Coordinates of C-alpha atoms in Angstrom, one line a residue:
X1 CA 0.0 0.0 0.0
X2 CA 0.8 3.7 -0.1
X3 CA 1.5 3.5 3.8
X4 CA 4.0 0.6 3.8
X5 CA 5.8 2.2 1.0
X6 CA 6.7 5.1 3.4
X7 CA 7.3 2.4 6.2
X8 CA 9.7 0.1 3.9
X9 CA 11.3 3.7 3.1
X10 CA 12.3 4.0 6.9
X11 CA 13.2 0.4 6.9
X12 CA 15.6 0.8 4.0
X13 CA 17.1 4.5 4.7
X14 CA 19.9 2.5 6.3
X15 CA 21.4 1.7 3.2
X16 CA 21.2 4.9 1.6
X17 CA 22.4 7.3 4.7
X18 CA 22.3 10.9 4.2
X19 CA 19.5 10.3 1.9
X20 CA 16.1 11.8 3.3
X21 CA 13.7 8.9 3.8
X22 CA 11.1 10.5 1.0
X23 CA 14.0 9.5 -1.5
X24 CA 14.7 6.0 -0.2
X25 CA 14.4 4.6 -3.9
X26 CA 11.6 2.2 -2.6
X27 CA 7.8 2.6 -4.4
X28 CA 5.0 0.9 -4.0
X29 CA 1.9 -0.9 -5.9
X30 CA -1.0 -1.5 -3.5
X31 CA -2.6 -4.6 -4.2
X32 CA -5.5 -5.9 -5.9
X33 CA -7.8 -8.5 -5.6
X34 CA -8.4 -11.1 -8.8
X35 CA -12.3 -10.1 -8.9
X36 CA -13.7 -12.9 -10.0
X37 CA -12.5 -15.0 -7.9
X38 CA -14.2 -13.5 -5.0
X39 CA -17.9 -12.2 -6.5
X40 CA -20.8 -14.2 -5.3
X41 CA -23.1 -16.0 -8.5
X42 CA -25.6 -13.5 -7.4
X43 CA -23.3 -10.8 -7.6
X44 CA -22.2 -12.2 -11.1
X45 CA -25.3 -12.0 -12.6
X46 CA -25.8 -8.3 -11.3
X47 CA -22.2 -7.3 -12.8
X48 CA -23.3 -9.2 -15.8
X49 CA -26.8 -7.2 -16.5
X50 CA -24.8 -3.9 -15.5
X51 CA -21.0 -3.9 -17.1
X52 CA -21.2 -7.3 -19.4
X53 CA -19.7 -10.4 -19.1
X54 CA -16.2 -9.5 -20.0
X55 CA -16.0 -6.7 -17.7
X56 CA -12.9 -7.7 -15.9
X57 CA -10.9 -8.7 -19.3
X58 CA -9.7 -5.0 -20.1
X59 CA -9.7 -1.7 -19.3
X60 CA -12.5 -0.9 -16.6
X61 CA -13.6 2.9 -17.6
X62 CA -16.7 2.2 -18.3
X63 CA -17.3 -0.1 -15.5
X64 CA -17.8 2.8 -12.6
X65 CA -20.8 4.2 -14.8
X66 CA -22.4 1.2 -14.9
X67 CA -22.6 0.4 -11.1
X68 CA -23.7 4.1 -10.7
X69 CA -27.1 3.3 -12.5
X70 CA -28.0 0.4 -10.5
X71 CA -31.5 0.6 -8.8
X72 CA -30.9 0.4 -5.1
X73 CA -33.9 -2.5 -5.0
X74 CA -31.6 -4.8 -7.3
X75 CA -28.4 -3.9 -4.9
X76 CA -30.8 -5.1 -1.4
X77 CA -32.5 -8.1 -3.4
X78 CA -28.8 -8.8 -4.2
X79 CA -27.6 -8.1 -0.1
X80 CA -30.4 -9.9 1.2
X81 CA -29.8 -13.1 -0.9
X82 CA -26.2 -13.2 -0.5
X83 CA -26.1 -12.9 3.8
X84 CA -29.4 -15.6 3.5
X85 CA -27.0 -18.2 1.5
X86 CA -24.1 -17.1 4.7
X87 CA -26.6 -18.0 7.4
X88 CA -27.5 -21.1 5.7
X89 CA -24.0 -22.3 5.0
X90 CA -22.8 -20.8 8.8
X91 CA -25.2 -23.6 10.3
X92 CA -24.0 -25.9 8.3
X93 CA -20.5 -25.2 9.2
X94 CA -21.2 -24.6 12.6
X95 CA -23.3 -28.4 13.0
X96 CA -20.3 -30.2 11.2
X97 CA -17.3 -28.6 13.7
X98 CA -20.2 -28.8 16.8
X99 CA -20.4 -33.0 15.6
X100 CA -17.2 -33.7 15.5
X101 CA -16.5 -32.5 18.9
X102 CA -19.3 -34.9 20.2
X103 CA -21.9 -32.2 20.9
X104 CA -25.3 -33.0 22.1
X105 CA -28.5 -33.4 19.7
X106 CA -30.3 -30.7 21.6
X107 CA -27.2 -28.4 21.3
X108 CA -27.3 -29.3 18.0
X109 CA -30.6 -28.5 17.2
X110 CA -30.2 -25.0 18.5
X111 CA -27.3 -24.4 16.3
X112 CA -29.4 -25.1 13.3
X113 CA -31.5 -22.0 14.4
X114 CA -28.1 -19.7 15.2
X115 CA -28.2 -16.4 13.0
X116 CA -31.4 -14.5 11.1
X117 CA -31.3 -14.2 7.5
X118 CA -32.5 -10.7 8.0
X119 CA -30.1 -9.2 10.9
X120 CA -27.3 -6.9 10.5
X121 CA -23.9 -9.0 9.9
X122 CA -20.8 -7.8 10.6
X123 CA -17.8 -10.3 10.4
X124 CA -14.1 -10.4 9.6
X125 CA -11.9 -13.2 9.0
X126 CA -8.0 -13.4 9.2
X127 CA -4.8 -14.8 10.7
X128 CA -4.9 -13.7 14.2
X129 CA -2.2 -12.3 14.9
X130 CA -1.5 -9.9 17.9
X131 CA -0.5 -6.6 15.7
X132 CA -4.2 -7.5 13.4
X133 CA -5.9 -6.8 17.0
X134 CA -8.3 -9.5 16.1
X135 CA -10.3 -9.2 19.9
X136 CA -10.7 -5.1 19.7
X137 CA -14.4 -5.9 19.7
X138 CA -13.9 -7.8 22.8
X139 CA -12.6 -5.3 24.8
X140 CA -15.5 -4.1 26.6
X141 CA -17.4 -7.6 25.8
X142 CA -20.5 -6.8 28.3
X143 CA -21.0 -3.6 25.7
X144 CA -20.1 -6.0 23.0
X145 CA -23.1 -8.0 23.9
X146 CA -25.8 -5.6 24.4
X147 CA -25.3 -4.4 21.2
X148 CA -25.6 -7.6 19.7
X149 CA -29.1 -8.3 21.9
X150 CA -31.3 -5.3 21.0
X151 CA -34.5 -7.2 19.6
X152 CA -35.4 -4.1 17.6
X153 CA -32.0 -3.9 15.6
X154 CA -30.7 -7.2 15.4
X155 CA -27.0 -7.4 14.5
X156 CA -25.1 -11.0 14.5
X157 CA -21.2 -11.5 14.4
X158 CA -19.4 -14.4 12.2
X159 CA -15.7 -14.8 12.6
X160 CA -13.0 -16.9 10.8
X161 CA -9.4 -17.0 10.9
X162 CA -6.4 -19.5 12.3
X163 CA -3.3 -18.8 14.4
X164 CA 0.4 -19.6 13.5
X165 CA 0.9 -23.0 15.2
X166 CA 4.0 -21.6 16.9
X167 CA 1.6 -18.0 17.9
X168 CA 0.8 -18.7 21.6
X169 CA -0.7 -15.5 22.2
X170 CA -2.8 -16.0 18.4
X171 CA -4.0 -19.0 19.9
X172 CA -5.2 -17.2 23.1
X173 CA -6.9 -14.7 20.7
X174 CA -9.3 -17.3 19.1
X175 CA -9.8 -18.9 22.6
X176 CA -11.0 -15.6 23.9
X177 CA -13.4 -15.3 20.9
X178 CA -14.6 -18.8 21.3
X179 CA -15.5 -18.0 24.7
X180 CA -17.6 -15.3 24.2
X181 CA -19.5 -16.8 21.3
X182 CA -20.5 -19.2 23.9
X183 CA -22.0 -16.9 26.2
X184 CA -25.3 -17.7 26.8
X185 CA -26.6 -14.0 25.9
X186 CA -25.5 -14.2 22.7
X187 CA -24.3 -17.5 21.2
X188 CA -27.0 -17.4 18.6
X189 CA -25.8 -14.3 17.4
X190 CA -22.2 -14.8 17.5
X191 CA -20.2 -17.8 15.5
X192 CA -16.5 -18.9 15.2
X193 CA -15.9 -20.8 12.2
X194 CA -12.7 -23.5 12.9
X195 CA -10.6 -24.1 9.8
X196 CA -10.6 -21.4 7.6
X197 CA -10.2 -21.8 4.3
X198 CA -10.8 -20.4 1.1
X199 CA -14.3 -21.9 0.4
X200 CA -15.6 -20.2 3.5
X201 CA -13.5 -16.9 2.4
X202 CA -15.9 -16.9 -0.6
X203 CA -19.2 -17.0 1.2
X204 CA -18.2 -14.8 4.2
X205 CA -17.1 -12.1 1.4
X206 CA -20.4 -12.4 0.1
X207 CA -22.5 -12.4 2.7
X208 CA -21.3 -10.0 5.6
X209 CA -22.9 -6.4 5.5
X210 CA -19.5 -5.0 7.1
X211 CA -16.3 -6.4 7.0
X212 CA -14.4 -5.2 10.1
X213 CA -10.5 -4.8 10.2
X214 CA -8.5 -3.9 13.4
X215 CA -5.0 -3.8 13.0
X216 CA -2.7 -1.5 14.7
X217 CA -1.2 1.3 12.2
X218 CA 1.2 1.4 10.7
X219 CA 1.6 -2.4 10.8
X220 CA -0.8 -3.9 8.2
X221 CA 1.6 -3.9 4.9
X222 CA -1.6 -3.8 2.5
X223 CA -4.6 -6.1 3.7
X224 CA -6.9 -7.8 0.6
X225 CA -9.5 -9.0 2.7
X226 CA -12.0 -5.7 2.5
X227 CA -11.4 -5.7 -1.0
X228 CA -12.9 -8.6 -1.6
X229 CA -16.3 -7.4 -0.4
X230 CA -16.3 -4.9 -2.5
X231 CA -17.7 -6.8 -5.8
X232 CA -20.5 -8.1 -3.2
X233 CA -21.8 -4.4 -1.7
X234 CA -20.0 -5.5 1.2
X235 CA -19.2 -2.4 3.1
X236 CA -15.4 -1.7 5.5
X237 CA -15.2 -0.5 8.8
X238 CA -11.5 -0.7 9.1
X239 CA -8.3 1.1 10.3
X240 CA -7.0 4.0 8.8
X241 CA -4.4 1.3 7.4
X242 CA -3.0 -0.6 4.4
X243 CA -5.2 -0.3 1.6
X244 CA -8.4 1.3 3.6
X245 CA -5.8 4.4 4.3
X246 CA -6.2 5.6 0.6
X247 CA -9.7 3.6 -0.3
X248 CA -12.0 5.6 3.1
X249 CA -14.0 8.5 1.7
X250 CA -16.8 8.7 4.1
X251 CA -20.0 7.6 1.8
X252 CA -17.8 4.2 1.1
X253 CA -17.5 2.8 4.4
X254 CA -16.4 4.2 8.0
X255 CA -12.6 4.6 9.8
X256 CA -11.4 3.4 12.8
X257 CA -8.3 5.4 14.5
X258 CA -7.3 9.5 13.4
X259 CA -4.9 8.2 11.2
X260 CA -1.8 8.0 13.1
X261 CA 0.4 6.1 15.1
X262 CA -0.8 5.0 18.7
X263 CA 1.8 2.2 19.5
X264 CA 1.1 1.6 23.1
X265 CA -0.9 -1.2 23.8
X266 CA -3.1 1.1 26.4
X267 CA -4.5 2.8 22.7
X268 CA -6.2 0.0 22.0
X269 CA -9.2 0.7 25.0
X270 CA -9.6 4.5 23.0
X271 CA -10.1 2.6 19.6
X272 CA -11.9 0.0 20.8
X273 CA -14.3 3.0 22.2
X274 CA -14.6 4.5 18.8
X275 CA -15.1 1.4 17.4
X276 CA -18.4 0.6 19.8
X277 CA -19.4 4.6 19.1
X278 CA -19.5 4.0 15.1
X279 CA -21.5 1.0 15.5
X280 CA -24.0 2.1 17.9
X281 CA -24.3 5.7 16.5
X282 CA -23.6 4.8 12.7
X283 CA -23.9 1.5 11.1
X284 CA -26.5 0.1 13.1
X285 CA -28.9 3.2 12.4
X286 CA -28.5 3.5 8.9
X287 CA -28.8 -0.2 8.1
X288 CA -32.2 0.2 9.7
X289 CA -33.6 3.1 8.6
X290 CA -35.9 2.1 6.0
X291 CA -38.3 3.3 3.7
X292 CA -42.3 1.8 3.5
X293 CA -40.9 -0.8 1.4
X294 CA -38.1 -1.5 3.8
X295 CA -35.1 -0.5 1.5
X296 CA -32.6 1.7 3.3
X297 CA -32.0 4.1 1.1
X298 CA -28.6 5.8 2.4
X299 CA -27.6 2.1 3.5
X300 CA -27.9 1.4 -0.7
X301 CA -26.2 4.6 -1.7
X302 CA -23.0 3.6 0.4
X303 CA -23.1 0.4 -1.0
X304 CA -23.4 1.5 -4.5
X305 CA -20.4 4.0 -4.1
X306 CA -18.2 1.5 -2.4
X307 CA -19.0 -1.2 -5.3
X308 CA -18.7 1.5 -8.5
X309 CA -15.2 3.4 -7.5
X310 CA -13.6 0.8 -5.1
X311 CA -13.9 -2.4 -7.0
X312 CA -12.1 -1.5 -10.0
X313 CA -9.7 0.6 -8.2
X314 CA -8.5 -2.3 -5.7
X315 CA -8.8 -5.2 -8.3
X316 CA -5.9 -7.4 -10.0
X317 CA -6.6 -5.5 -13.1
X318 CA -5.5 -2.0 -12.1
X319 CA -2.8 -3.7 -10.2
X320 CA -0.7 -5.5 -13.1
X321 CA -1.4 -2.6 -15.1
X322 CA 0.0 -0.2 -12.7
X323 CA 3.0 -2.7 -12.5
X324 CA 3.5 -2.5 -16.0
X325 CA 3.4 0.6 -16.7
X326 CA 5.5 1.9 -13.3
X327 CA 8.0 -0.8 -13.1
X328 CA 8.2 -3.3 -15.7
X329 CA 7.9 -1.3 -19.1
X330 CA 10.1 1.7 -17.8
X331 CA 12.8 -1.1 -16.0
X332 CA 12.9 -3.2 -20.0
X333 CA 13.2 0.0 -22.0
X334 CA 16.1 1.0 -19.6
X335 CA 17.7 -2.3 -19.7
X336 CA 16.8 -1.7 -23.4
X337 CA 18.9 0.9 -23.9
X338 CA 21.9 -0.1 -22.1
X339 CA 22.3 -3.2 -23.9
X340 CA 21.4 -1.5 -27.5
X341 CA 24.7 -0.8 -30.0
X342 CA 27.0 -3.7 -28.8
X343 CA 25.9 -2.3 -24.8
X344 CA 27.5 1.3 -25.6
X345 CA 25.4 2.9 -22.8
X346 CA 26.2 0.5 -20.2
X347 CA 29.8 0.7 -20.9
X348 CA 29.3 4.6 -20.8
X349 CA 27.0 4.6 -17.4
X350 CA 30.1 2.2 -16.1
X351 CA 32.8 4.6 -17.0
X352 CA 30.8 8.4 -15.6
X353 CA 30.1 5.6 -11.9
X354 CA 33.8 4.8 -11.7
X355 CA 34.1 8.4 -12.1
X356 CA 31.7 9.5 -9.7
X357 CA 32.6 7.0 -7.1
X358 CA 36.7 7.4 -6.9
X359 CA 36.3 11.3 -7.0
X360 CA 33.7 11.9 -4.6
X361 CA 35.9 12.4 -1.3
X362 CA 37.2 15.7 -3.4
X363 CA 34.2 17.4 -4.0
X364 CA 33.0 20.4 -1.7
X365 CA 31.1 23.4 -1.2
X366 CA 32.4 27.0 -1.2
X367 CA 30.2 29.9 0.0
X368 CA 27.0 30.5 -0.2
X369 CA 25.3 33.8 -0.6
X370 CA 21.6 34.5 -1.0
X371 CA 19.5 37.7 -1.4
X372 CA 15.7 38.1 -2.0
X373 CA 13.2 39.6 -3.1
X374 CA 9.1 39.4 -2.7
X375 CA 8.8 36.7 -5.0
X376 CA 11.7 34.6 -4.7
X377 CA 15.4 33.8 -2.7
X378 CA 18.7 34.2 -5.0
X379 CA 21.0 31.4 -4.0
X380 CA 24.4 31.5 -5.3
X381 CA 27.1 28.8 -4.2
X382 CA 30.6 27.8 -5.2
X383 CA 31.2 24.6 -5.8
X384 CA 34.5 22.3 -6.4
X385 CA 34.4 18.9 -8.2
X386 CA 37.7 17.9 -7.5
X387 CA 38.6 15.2 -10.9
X388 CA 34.5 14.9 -11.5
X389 CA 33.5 16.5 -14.9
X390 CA 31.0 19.2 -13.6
X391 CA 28.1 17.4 -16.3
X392 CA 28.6 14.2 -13.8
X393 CA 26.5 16.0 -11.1
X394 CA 23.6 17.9 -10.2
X395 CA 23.5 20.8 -7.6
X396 CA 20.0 21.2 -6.0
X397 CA 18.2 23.2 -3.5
X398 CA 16.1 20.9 -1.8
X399 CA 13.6 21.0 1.3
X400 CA 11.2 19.1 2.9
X401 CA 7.7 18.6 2.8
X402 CA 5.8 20.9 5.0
X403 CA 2.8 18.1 5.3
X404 CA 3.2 14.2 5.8
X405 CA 2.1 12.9 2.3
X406 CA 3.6 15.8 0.4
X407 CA 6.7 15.8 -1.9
X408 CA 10.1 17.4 -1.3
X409 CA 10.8 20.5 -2.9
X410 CA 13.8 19.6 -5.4
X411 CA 15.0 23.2 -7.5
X412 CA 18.4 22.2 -10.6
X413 CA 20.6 25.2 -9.9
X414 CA 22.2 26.3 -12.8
X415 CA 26.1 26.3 -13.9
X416 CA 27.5 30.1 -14.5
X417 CA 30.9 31.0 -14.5
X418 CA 33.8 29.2 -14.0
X419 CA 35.7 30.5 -10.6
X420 CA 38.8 32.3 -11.9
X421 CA 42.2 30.9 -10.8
X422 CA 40.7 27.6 -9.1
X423 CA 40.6 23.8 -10.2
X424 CA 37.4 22.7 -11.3
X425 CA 35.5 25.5 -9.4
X426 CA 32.1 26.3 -10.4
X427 CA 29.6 29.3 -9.8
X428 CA 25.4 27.8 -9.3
X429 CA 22.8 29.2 -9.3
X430 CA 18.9 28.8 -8.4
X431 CA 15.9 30.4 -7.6
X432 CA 13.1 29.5 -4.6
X433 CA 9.7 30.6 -3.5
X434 CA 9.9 33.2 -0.8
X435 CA 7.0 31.6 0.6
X436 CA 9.3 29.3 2.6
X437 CA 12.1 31.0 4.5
X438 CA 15.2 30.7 2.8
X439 CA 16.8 28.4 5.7
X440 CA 14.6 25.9 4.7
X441 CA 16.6 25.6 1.7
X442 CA 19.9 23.7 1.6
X443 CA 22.2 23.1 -1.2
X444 CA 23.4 19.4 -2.5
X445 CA 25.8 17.8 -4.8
X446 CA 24.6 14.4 -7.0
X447 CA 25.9 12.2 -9.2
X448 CA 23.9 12.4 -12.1
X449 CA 23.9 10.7 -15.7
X450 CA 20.5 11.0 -17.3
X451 CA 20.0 7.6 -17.5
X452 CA 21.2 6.5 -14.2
X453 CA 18.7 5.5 -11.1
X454 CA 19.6 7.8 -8.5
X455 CA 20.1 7.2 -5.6
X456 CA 19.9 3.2 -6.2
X457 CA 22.7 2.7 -8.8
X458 CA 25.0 5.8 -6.9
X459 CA 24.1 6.3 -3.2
X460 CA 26.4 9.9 -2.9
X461 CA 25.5 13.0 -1.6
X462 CA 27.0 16.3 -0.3
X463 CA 25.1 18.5 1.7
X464 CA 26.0 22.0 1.9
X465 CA 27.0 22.7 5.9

């Protein structure tokens, strides 16, 4: 996701030191989900009526449109038919995993009855994993269970996941879970669902109204499994992480957390406060307000949004293509031209690094001087490059972004005048907003070749003092 790619940046800044971590040559491609794969039949056939069958075989402009025009009584026939064939295959589930531990035929009977076809169902289903906060919902489980007991707005909670073998505290996770599920206020409302696989992946995708996801940020590298609802009007409640960190808008789905970085444990009771607050103040209302013919009209719109802008964005077909055109084709037409006219360039780009690399130790700064005016700073600065031709570098003024998110500001000063009577010396040049004070600015030497990756293929740098 966008988010790890600034968290792998920190990871790797090691190896490129003096290098600000917004320049770490690390990018990222958040992922995508392969769509059909994870659409229901009945969400198939609705796709089908409203894009055409071979929607997801080529470019997907048209397919936002499409969604867009849907009535919002196909999209609840569609809702209601998916979370009835859930419940249905949830008992079933839950009778095979309740007989093989030996359970009793009146206990068995009562688990045929778990769940209503009709009730609000929230649900997630993952590895759990401590970081994932699997249990947030369980932190205040007496509030947990009243909200899942109100007779007027029923809401019902099916879970799924496995611990690592070697995960002691994973496995303590799903005990914890287990146990409440079995509470006798709510274990027809609440189900754990032992060995998760990808068959039950495919109906829980389908079926839950909102798919909840609790990690602790900035720790979930992307996350797929809210995507996957998407193609089925499933809606996300999720941390500001991974993939719902650039997907939330707030007529998609809802946030967890303000977006930053609470590492302490003790967070955990502040989110798991919001979390309660969203559902009781929120989801629960708006799934329920309905009309005479018992749609829920602003339930529908959010449903329709998610499904029209998110699903194409966060599928396997905006993925590869982003792959291709950022990485792959720009990485062959570079190794292209390298290895083009008996491999002239790469014998060249060879030569100006062996160049760069045993004359970097002499390079240095001379003064600097800057004036300024009401629209801009003047920056002039001496520079000496030693045995390095001066078109084998690049001086810049560079500063950093004011905002998390933003880009560095990155200003080519220009070459002027040789320095009369010294080595190599070099007048340069540049011009900056006065917007910024003009400390923010600082000048820098780089290698530079214009087709050279920098800073992967030179790590150098000189920063002005």
């Amino acid at each position: 996701s966008l988010l790890h790619g600034a968290v792998s940046r920190s990871i790797f800044q090691s190896m490129f030191p003096r290098w600000p971590r917004e320049e770490v040559p690390v990018t990222h491609v958040t992922n995508g989900v392969h769509v059909p794969t994870w659409d229901s039949r009945e969400a198939d056939a609705l796709w089908t009526r409203a894009c055409g069958k071979g929607r997801w075989l080529g470019g997907l402009d048209e397919v936002s449109g499409s969604i867009e025009r849907l009535n919002l009584e196909d999209l609840w026939r569609l809702r209601n038919a998916q979370r009835a064939r859930l419940v249905r295959y949830a008992r079933r589930r839950l009778l095979r995993q309740m007989q093989e531990r030996g359970a009793a035929a009146q206990d068995l009977r009562a688990a045929s009855h778990v769940l209503d076809p009709n009730a609000l169902t929230l649900g997630f289903a993952r590895r759990f994993a401590e970081y994932k906060r699997p249990n947030l919902l369980l932190q205040d489980p007496d509030r947990l269970a009243s909200l899942l007991s109100r007779p007027d707005r029923q809401v019902q909670l099916i879970v799924a996941g496995k611990a690592h073998p070697h995960d002691e505290r994973g496995k303590r996770l799903i005990h914890e879970m287990t146990r409440f599920a079995a509470r006798s206020d709510v274990w027809d409302r609440v189900v754990f669902l032992e060995d998760y696989d990808i068959m039950l992946a495919q109906y829980l995708v389908a079926g839950i109204d909102v798919w909840l996801n609790t990690p602790r940020r900035p720790w979930e590298a992307c996350g797929t499994s809210g995507m996957k609802v998407l193609v089925n009007g499933g809606l996300n409640c999720s941390e500001l992480d991974g993939w719902w960190a650039e997907a939330y808008a707030p007529d998609v789905g809802w946030p967890i957390g303000d977006g930053q970085e609470h590492l302490a444990p003790e967070y955990d009771a502040v989110e798991a406060v919001a979390l309660y607050g969203v559902l009781e103040q929120d989801i629960i209302p708006k799934f329920y307000d309905r009309d005479p013919a018992g749609i829920p009209h602003e339930w529908l719109k959010r449903v329709r949004a998610s499904m029209a802008r998110l699903t194409p964005r966060f599928s396997s077909n905006r993925m590869v293509r982003e792959y291709v055109e950022r990485v792959y084709r720009p990485a062959t037409e570079s190794l292209r031209r390298r290895v083009d006219n008996g491999s002239q360039l790469a014998a060249e780009l060879a030569a100006w690094h062996s160049e760069v690399q045993e004359g970097w130790d002499q390079v240095r700064f001379g003064p600097l001087y800057v004036t300024g005016t009401d629209a801009h700073w003047h920056f002039e600065v001496q520079v000496y490059l030693g045995p390095i031709r001066p078109e084998s570098v690049q001086v810049e003024l560079y500063a950093d972004p004011l905002q998390a998110g933003e880009t560095p500001t990155r200003v080519v000063m220009q070459r002027k005048a040789a320095i009369a009577g010294a080595q190599n010396g070099h007048l340069f040049i540049g011009d900056c907003p006065s917007s910024r004070p003009a400390h923010h600015y600082t000048p820098r030497i780089l290698p530079f070749h214009p087709d050279a990756h920098i800073p992967l293929e030179a790590p150098l740098i000189l920063w002005k003092q």
